[in-house]
Short mmCIF file of C-alpha atoms in Angstrom, two decimals:
data_model
loop_
_atom_site.label_atom_id
_atom_site.label_comp_id
_atom_site.label_asym_id
_atom_site.label_seq_id
_atom_site.Cartn_x
_atom_site.Cartn_y
_atom_site.Cartn_z
CA MET A 1 83.66 115.80 8.92
CA LEU A 2 82.93 118.22 11.53
CA LEU A 3 84.95 118.01 14.83
CA GLU A 4 80.98 117.94 16.50
CA ASN A 5 80.47 114.43 14.20
CA ILE A 6 83.71 112.42 15.54
CA ASN A 7 81.64 109.42 16.20
CA LEU A 8 85.00 106.77 17.74
CA SER A 9 83.14 103.77 17.71
CA GLU A 10 83.31 104.05 13.97
CA LEU A 11 87.00 104.70 14.88
CA GLN A 12 89.87 102.59 14.31
CA SER A 13 90.19 101.18 17.37
CA LEU A 14 92.49 98.67 19.93
CA TYR A 15 92.87 97.38 23.29
CA LEU A 16 95.57 99.59 25.52
CA LEU A 17 97.40 97.06 26.04
CA GLU A 18 97.66 95.21 22.67
CA LYS A 19 99.42 98.76 21.96
CA GLU A 20 102.54 96.54 19.48
CA LYS A 21 99.55 96.69 16.89
CA LEU A 22 99.59 100.38 16.20
CA PRO A 23 99.97 101.04 12.44
CA ASN A 24 102.81 103.29 10.84
CA CYS A 25 100.42 106.92 10.20
CA PRO A 26 100.02 110.33 10.66
CA ALA A 27 97.31 110.22 13.23
CA ILE A 28 94.75 112.34 15.53
CA TYR A 29 94.88 109.29 19.21
CA PHE A 30 92.29 109.50 21.13
CA VAL A 31 92.06 107.50 24.21
CA SER A 32 88.65 106.18 25.83
CA ASP A 33 87.44 104.38 29.26
CA SER A 34 85.41 101.58 28.90
CA LYS A 35 82.30 103.84 29.25
CA GLY A 36 83.69 106.00 26.18
CA GLN A 37 84.37 108.98 27.80
CA ILE A 38 88.08 110.87 26.30
CA LEU A 39 90.41 111.32 28.12
CA TYR A 40 92.92 111.60 26.23
CA ILE A 41 92.99 113.73 22.60
CA GLY A 42 97.30 113.33 21.23
CA ARG A 43 98.93 114.00 18.03
CA THR A 44 101.77 111.82 15.88
CA ILE A 45 103.47 111.24 12.67
CA ASN A 46 104.37 107.90 13.46
CA LEU A 47 101.21 106.59 15.61
CA PHE A 48 103.56 103.52 16.39
CA GLU A 49 106.58 104.81 17.52
CA ARG A 50 104.77 106.93 19.54
CA TRP A 51 103.65 104.38 21.68
CA ARG A 52 106.72 101.93 21.99
CA GLN A 53 107.45 104.74 24.59
CA HIS A 54 103.97 107.13 25.83
CA HIS A 55 104.43 109.42 28.42
CA ARG A 56 101.13 108.23 30.26
CA PHE A 57 101.42 104.76 29.68
CA GLN A 58 101.75 103.55 33.07
CA GLN A 59 99.45 105.85 33.98
CA LEU A 60 96.90 104.60 31.76
CA LYS A 61 98.01 100.98 32.53
CA ARG A 62 97.10 101.65 36.03
CA PHE A 63 93.98 103.32 35.56
CA ASN A 64 93.61 100.05 33.02
CA ARG A 65 93.38 97.50 35.93
CA LYS A 66 89.37 98.57 37.19
CA ASN A 67 87.97 100.85 33.32
CA ARG A 68 89.03 98.87 30.36
CA VAL A 69 91.15 101.12 28.38
CA SER A 70 90.89 101.76 24.89
CA ILE A 71 93.18 103.01 21.93
CA SER A 72 91.62 104.99 18.90
CA TRP A 73 92.81 106.97 15.98
CA MET A 74 91.67 108.73 13.01
CA THR A 75 94.74 109.47 10.14
CA CYS A 76 96.19 112.78 8.62
CA SER A 77 98.08 114.66 6.70
CA ASN A 78 102.01 114.69 8.00
CA ASP A 79 102.00 117.82 8.50
CA LEU A 80 103.20 119.42 11.49
CA ASN A 81 101.19 123.19 11.41
CA THR A 82 98.28 120.82 10.50
CA LEU A 83 97.78 118.13 13.26
CA LEU A 84 99.10 120.15 15.70
CA LYS A 85 95.76 123.18 14.59
CA LEU A 86 93.46 120.06 14.97
CA GLU A 87 94.74 118.47 17.17
CA ASN A 88 94.51 122.02 19.57
CA GLU A 89 90.30 122.02 18.30
CA LEU A 90 89.87 118.49 19.33
CA ILE A 91 91.02 119.57 22.82
CA LYS A 92 88.93 123.24 23.15
CA LEU A 93 86.00 120.75 22.30
CA HIS A 94 86.26 117.45 24.30
CA LYS A 95 88.27 118.70 26.95
CA PRO A 96 89.41 115.53 28.02
CA PRO A 97 90.55 115.28 31.62
CA LEU A 98 94.29 113.69 31.30
CA ASN A 99 95.62 116.44 29.15
CA TRP A 100 95.38 118.83 32.06
CA THR A 101 97.30 116.78 35.51
CA LYS A 102 100.56 115.84 35.61
CA VAL A 103 102.05 112.52 33.85
CA VAL A 104 103.11 111.08 37.26
CA ALA A 105 99.47 111.52 38.80
CA LEU A 106 97.99 108.06 39.63
CA ILE A 107 94.46 107.92 38.53
CA ARG A 108 91.88 107.06 40.66
CA LYS A 109 88.28 107.88 39.16
CA ILE A 110 87.85 109.28 35.56
CA THR A 111 84.36 112.26 36.52
CA PRO A 112 82.74 113.14 33.57
CA VAL A 113 82.11 117.01 32.34
CA GLU A 114 78.89 117.10 33.65
CA THR A 115 78.58 115.05 36.15
CA ALA A 116 81.55 117.75 37.59
CA LEU A 117 79.01 120.53 36.07
CA GLN A 118 76.59 119.10 37.92
CA GLN A 119 78.62 118.67 41.68
CA SER A 120 79.89 122.45 41.36
CA LEU A 121 75.92 124.22 40.53
CA GLN A 122 75.00 121.83 43.80
CA GLN A 123 77.25 123.50 46.17
CA LEU A 124 76.30 126.85 44.70
CA ALA A 125 72.99 126.97 44.86
CA LYS A 126 73.07 125.89 48.61
CA LEU A 127 75.59 128.66 49.00
CA ASN A 128 72.36 131.57 47.51
CA THR A 129 74.30 131.36 44.26
CA MET A 130 71.00 133.30 42.32
CA ILE A 131 70.65 132.73 38.10
CA PHE A 132 71.46 136.62 36.61
CA GLY A 133 70.12 136.27 33.29
CA PHE A 134 71.00 133.49 29.92
CA ASP A 135 72.78 136.66 27.12
CA PRO A 136 73.03 134.22 24.25
CA ILE A 137 74.27 136.57 21.26
CA LEU A 138 77.70 137.83 22.50
CA ASP A 139 79.61 139.72 19.48
CA GLU A 140 83.21 137.63 19.76
CA GLU A 141 82.24 136.14 23.17
CA PRO A 142 79.87 132.36 23.43
CA PRO A 143 76.03 132.60 24.77
CA THR A 144 76.80 133.27 28.98
CA ILE A 145 74.63 132.15 31.57
CA TYR A 146 75.42 134.12 34.85
CA LEU A 147 75.58 133.50 37.65
CA VAL A 148 75.89 136.06 41.06
CA TYR A 149 76.49 135.00 44.63
CA PRO A 150 75.87 137.60 47.55
CA VAL A 151 78.25 139.97 49.12
CA TYR A 152 77.47 143.10 51.84
CA GLY A 153 80.36 145.78 52.08
CA ARG A 154 83.43 143.46 52.86
CA ARG A 155 81.92 140.49 53.91
CA GLY A 156 80.85 137.57 51.60
CA ILE A 157 81.54 133.65 50.87
CA SER A 158 83.53 133.62 48.75
CA GLY A 159 86.14 131.75 49.91
CA GLY A 160 83.43 129.41 50.42
CA ILE A 161 83.14 130.05 46.76
CA ARG A 162 87.12 129.71 46.54
CA ILE A 163 86.93 126.19 48.68
CA ALA A 164 83.94 124.88 46.25
CA LEU A 165 85.38 125.59 42.52
CA LYS A 166 89.19 124.22 43.13
CA ASN A 167 87.54 121.29 45.20
CA ILE A 168 85.71 120.89 41.79
CA ASN A 169 89.31 121.62 39.11
CA LYS A 170 90.50 118.68 42.00
CA LYS A 171 89.05 116.15 40.11
CA ASP A 172 90.15 113.90 36.75
CA SER A 173 87.84 115.86 34.80
CA GLY A 174 87.85 118.36 31.98
CA LEU A 175 85.69 121.49 33.19
CA LYS A 176 87.61 123.10 35.73
CA TRP A 177 86.95 126.49 37.00
CA LYS A 178 89.25 129.68 36.49
CA GLU A 179 89.31 132.73 39.10
CA TYR A 180 89.77 135.03 35.87
CA HIS A 181 89.44 138.79 38.13
CA THR A 182 90.07 138.39 42.13
CA ASP A 183 88.76 142.37 44.05
CA PRO A 184 91.92 143.61 45.84
CA LYS A 185 92.07 143.10 49.51
CA PHE A 186 90.90 146.87 50.68
CA LEU A 187 87.26 145.93 48.45
CA GLY A 188 86.81 142.41 49.98
CA LYS A 189 88.94 139.87 47.75
CA PHE A 190 85.69 138.99 45.95
CA GLY A 191 86.34 135.88 43.18
CA TYR A 192 85.11 135.95 39.44
CA TRP A 193 84.83 133.27 38.06
CA GLU A 194 85.01 130.87 34.69
CA THR A 195 84.08 128.06 32.74
CA GLU A 196 82.67 126.56 29.81
CA TYR A 197 80.56 123.99 28.68
CA ASN A 198 79.70 121.82 25.10
CA GLY A 199 80.03 126.42 24.13
CA ILE A 200 78.55 127.96 26.42
CA ARG A 201 79.57 130.04 28.80
CA ILE A 202 79.54 131.37 32.78
CA ASP A 203 80.18 133.85 35.05
CA LEU A 204 80.05 133.53 38.32
CA SER A 205 80.26 137.39 39.90
CA PRO A 206 79.09 138.55 43.60
CA VAL A 207 76.46 141.28 43.32
CA GLN A 208 76.20 143.76 46.65
CA GLY A 209 73.11 143.18 48.53
CA LEU A 210 71.92 139.96 46.69
CA VAL A 211 69.45 138.89 50.26
CA ASN A 212 67.08 141.47 48.93
CA PHE A 213 65.87 139.73 45.88
CA MET A 214 65.79 136.76 47.70
CA SER A 215 62.43 136.63 48.75
CA ASP A 216 60.76 137.80 45.43
CA SER A 217 62.95 134.96 42.56
CA THR A 218 61.92 132.63 40.86
CA ARG A 219 63.46 129.16 40.67
CA ARG A 220 65.58 127.95 36.93
CA THR A 221 67.57 125.07 36.90
CA VAL A 222 71.37 124.70 34.53
CA ALA A 223 72.62 121.50 33.83
CA GLY A 224 69.50 119.65 35.10
CA VAL A 225 70.54 122.09 39.12
CA GLU A 226 67.67 123.92 40.22
CA LEU A 227 68.72 127.39 42.29
CA MET A 228 67.64 130.66 42.88
CA ALA A 229 66.64 133.04 39.84
CA PHE A 230 66.42 136.20 38.78
CA SER A 231 62.46 137.24 37.90
CA ARG A 232 61.84 138.95 34.35
CA GLU A 233 60.85 141.31 36.26
CA GLN A 234 63.64 141.46 38.74
CA LEU A 235 65.83 141.92 36.24
CA GLU A 236 64.41 144.64 34.03
CA THR A 237 64.77 146.63 37.66
CA VAL A 238 68.08 146.74 36.95
CA LEU A 239 68.84 147.05 34.22
CA GLU A 240 66.85 150.04 34.47
CA ASN A 241 69.13 151.42 37.85
CA THR A 242 72.67 150.59 36.21
CA PRO A 243 72.24 151.97 32.62
CA GLU A 244 76.49 150.22 32.40
CA ARG A 245 75.11 146.83 32.98
CA LYS A 246 72.70 147.27 30.32
CA GLU A 247 74.96 148.23 27.68
CA ASN A 248 76.93 145.63 28.33
CA THR A 249 74.84 142.92 28.20
CA SER A 250 72.19 143.39 25.47
CA GLY A 251 70.73 140.00 24.52
CA LEU A 252 71.16 139.90 28.69
CA ASP A 253 67.78 138.78 29.15
CA ALA A 254 66.21 135.74 32.62
CA LEU A 255 66.28 132.87 31.92
CA GLU A 256 63.39 130.49 31.63
CA ASP A 257 64.93 127.43 29.35
CA ASP A 258 68.16 125.45 30.97
CA PRO A 259 69.79 125.75 27.93
CA ILE A 260 72.21 122.85 28.71
CA PRO A 261 69.19 119.91 29.60
CA ILE A 262 71.28 117.29 30.77
CA LYS A 263 69.79 115.18 32.89
CA LEU A 264 71.28 115.14 36.46
CA VAL A 265 73.37 112.47 36.99
CA ASP A 266 73.30 112.42 41.62
CA ASN A 267 71.20 114.13 43.81
CA HIS A 268 72.55 114.00 46.95
CA LEU A 269 73.94 117.22 48.37
CA ASP A 270 76.75 116.41 51.25
CA LYS A 271 74.11 119.49 53.57
CA GLY A 272 77.72 119.17 55.85
CA LYS A 273 80.21 120.97 54.41
CA TYR A 274 79.40 124.01 53.58
CA LYS A 275 76.33 126.53 54.99
CA VAL A 276 73.74 128.15 53.83
CA VAL A 277 74.78 132.05 54.78
CA ALA A 278 71.97 134.03 54.00
CA GLU A 279 69.09 133.84 54.73
CA VAL A 280 66.19 133.09 52.24
CA GLU A 281 63.10 132.17 54.81
CA PRO A 282 63.50 134.56 56.76
CA TRP A 283 60.85 133.80 59.90
CA GLU A 284 62.55 130.27 61.03
CA GLU A 285 58.79 128.79 60.62
CA LEU A 286 57.45 131.38 61.63
CA GLU A 287 54.39 132.32 59.53
CA PRO A 288 52.80 135.16 61.45
CA MET A 289 49.13 135.11 63.70
CA PRO A 290 45.87 135.94 62.47
CA GLU A 291 45.07 139.16 64.01
CA GLY A 292 43.96 139.57 67.62
CA ASP A 293 45.77 136.10 68.68
CA VAL A 294 48.64 135.11 70.42
CA ARG A 295 51.71 133.44 69.60
CA VAL A 296 51.80 130.31 72.73
CA MET A 297 55.92 129.04 73.26
CA THR A 298 57.34 127.27 75.87
CA ARG A 299 61.05 128.78 77.96
CA GLN A 300 63.76 126.89 79.75
CA PHE A 301 66.50 129.10 81.48
CA LEU A 302 69.50 129.34 81.34
CA TYR A 303 73.00 129.80 83.36
CA VAL A 304 75.79 130.56 81.80
CA ASP A 305 77.95 132.16 84.35
CA ASP A 306 75.92 133.85 86.18
CA VAL A 307 74.73 135.33 82.57
CA GLU A 308 70.37 134.44 82.84
CA ILE A 309 68.96 133.43 79.15
CA GLU A 310 65.70 132.49 78.89
CA VAL A 311 64.89 130.33 75.52
CA CYS A 312 61.38 130.59 73.94
CA THR A 313 60.76 127.57 71.94
CA SER A 314 57.72 127.29 69.33
CA GLU A 315 55.17 124.54 68.54
CA ASN A 316 57.55 123.71 65.41
CA GLY A 317 60.52 123.39 68.13
CA LYS A 318 62.31 126.65 66.57
CA HIS A 319 63.97 127.65 69.73
CA PHE A 320 64.67 132.59 70.15
CA VAL A 321 64.96 135.23 72.19
CA ARG A 322 63.69 138.11 73.15
CA TYR A 323 64.58 141.32 71.84
CA ASN A 324 63.95 142.27 75.54
CA VAL A 325 66.15 139.77 77.07
CA TYR A 326 69.36 140.20 74.52
CA TRP A 327 68.82 143.81 75.20
CA TRP A 328 69.36 143.35 78.49
CA ILE A 329 71.85 141.55 78.45
CA ILE A 330 73.99 144.15 76.06
CA TYR A 331 73.64 147.36 77.68
CA ARG A 332 71.80 145.80 82.09
CA GLN A 333 68.48 148.21 81.29
CA LYS A 334 65.31 148.09 79.24
CA ASP A 335 64.90 149.21 75.69
CA SER A 336 65.01 152.65 75.83
CA SER A 337 63.87 153.07 72.62
CA SER A 338 61.18 155.43 71.79
CA GLY A 339 58.79 153.42 70.13
CA HIS A 340 58.70 149.95 68.10
CA ASP A 341 60.02 151.19 64.81
CA SER A 342 63.11 152.51 66.58
CA THR A 343 63.71 148.35 68.25
CA VAL A 344 63.29 147.96 64.79
CA SER A 345 65.92 150.42 63.10
CA HIS A 346 68.46 149.62 66.32
CA LEU A 347 68.53 146.23 65.82
CA ARG A 348 68.68 146.15 61.65
CA ASP A 349 71.79 147.76 62.41
CA ALA A 350 73.06 145.90 64.39
CA VAL A 351 72.38 142.78 61.99
CA ASN A 352 74.03 144.68 59.27
CA SER A 353 77.56 145.38 61.39
CA LEU A 354 77.78 141.59 61.86
CA PRO A 355 81.11 140.80 59.98
CA THR A 356 78.98 137.47 58.38
CA ILE A 357 76.14 139.21 55.47
CA ARG A 358 73.58 135.74 57.22
CA TRP A 359 70.78 137.78 58.72
CA PHE A 360 71.74 140.82 56.49
CA GLY A 361 68.06 141.75 55.38
CA TYR A 362 66.22 139.61 57.75
CA LYS A 363 62.83 141.02 59.04
CA PHE A 364 61.47 142.39 62.85
CA ARG A 365 58.35 141.53 63.38
CA LEU A 366 56.82 141.92 67.24
CA GLU A 367 54.68 139.27 68.88
CA THR A 368 51.68 138.79 71.51
CA ILE A 369 53.08 136.22 73.43
CA LEU A 370 52.05 133.34 75.33
CA PHE A 371 54.27 131.43 77.24
CA SER A 372 51.46 128.29 78.34
CA GLU A 373 53.67 126.46 81.19
CA ASP A 374 52.85 129.73 83.76
CA ASP A 375 49.68 131.76 81.78
CA VAL A 376 52.77 134.53 81.17
CA GLU A 377 51.62 136.84 78.34
CA VAL A 378 54.55 139.48 76.66
CA GLU A 379 55.24 141.54 73.74
CA SER A 380 57.90 141.49 72.17
CA ILE A 381 59.90 140.98 69.44
CA LEU A 382 61.48 137.24 69.13
CA LEU A 383 65.33 136.37 68.12
CA PRO A 384 66.56 133.25 66.00
CA LEU A 385 68.47 131.75 69.01
CA ALA A 386 71.69 130.92 65.72
CA MET A 387 70.67 134.80 65.26
CA PHE A 388 71.38 135.88 69.25
CA GLU A 389 74.24 133.60 69.24
CA ASP A 390 76.16 136.15 66.19
CA LEU A 391 74.93 139.19 67.84
CA ILE A 392 76.69 138.35 71.22
CA ARG A 393 79.78 136.60 69.20
CA ASP A 394 80.37 140.45 68.22
CA LYS A 395 83.05 141.20 68.95
CA SER A 396 83.59 144.50 67.61
CA GLY A 397 82.71 146.71 70.96
CA LEU A 398 85.29 144.67 73.17
CA SER A 399 88.40 146.79 74.17
CA SER A 400 92.28 145.57 72.16
CA LYS A 401 92.78 144.28 75.57
CA LEU A 402 90.02 141.55 76.74
CA LEU A 403 89.79 141.40 73.16
CA GLU A 404 94.17 139.00 73.36
CA GLU A 405 91.58 137.62 75.86
CA ILE A 406 88.75 136.45 75.46
CA GLU A 407 90.48 134.91 71.17
CA SER A 408 93.25 133.69 73.49
CA GLY A 409 90.98 131.49 74.66
CA GLU A 410 92.78 133.55 79.05
CA TYR A 411 89.87 135.37 79.83
CA LYS A 412 89.06 134.36 83.23
CA SER A 413 85.49 136.02 84.73
CA LYS A 414 85.29 139.14 87.19
CA PRO A 415 82.52 140.21 89.75
CA ASP A 416 82.25 142.84 87.72
CA ASP A 417 82.20 142.21 84.26
CA TRP A 418 79.02 142.64 81.87
CA ALA A 419 76.74 140.23 80.81
CA ASN A 420 77.66 140.14 76.91
CA ILE A 421 81.72 140.02 77.75
CA LYS A 422 80.26 137.22 79.72
CA LEU A 423 78.69 135.16 77.63
CA CYS A 424 81.10 136.58 74.38
CA ALA A 425 83.76 134.89 75.52
CA TRP A 426 81.32 131.62 76.06
CA LEU A 427 80.10 131.42 73.34
CA GLN A 428 83.76 131.34 71.40
CA ARG A 429 83.59 127.84 72.17
CA ASN A 430 80.04 127.03 72.74
CA SER A 431 76.80 127.29 71.97
CA VAL A 432 73.84 127.61 74.50
CA SER A 433 71.50 124.60 71.93
CA SER A 434 74.36 122.59 73.40
CA LEU A 435 73.38 124.23 77.27
CA LEU A 436 69.35 123.17 76.04
CA LYS A 437 70.26 120.13 74.79
CA LEU A 438 72.11 119.22 77.95
CA ASP A 439 68.31 121.23 80.29
CA LYS A 440 66.66 118.46 77.65
CA SER A 441 68.60 115.34 78.99
#
């Protein structure tokens, strides 16, 4: 009999609390709930004696109050080596959650493997993970789905990935993610992860500059969960430029059909828990204006510690700060760049120096803006309000003494302090958007 073909409903079984009726025989036994989920697999040369004082009985008895538990068994040879080998193969195949939990742990809820897999993929999708490709045939490895997440230099989202997957691992489920490699701290401490479902391996690793591929990516599903994915053209370009990767993954191709075709169980995703860290929509929902047209906006002036901040608001309710205003706050003078290209280059360098990859790859565009309330027309580059705050919060150019004062909360502004210092200190605990709400009220 093939192990994959074992059907619990066709095996002999008893209700957990009727364990005294179990026979005296060597067996592989399965503990399952009312939905047929296998919770635990074990082996014994005497089934009745094994369950007289089973180390999991009290744990299962508590769980049985909410979810009826049954014991099923298949009679086997009493050879210990045969029993051990069969038990290990069945555990590897079914991944029963209690075979990896502490005996004393209270079972509150068993999460099906499919649900745990989909929940982890949903969290990874929220963290801008992309499908790199699928290798269906490997020499000594199972078919592998390759997922990648964005990093830039020593910056990335490895911490968010680690938190998300460790939270999945805490669930009573047969699905577990393993961090099989971690880069040293001086390289960014990025994590490499893997898990397996029904004989298919899922590999997750960091990739430098991944955000450059996001705007042209396609969408594909893994286990019913939609993620960004490399197109065949993108994948071929990357493999041609990295021969070592191409050699190590000879069968790798762009993913087309879902290798794990299961129905999406829960489409709900807690959007408040994880923040998108790499902008996929680079224009904050601002569409380019037709040639010759101007963008109509409103503006309001806010004041923080005598620093004036002009916030522009588009017709779709998005908030921006003009580059001219940003330059004045940082340098107390007009932008001395000789042209538009120099200004864009300066902005790109400033954004890429931030300690987060959130804005890496953002494209800047010169806009002609008309402020409707006073009929003033200006030319400028618009910075999303969140980007402006990130740039001002950046403390890399401050002295160690100022840093210490700001981080400890002891900073007190002085009349001759530059505007960027005052704003930087204020933004450690506040946001400009909070003033917008206050102003509107």
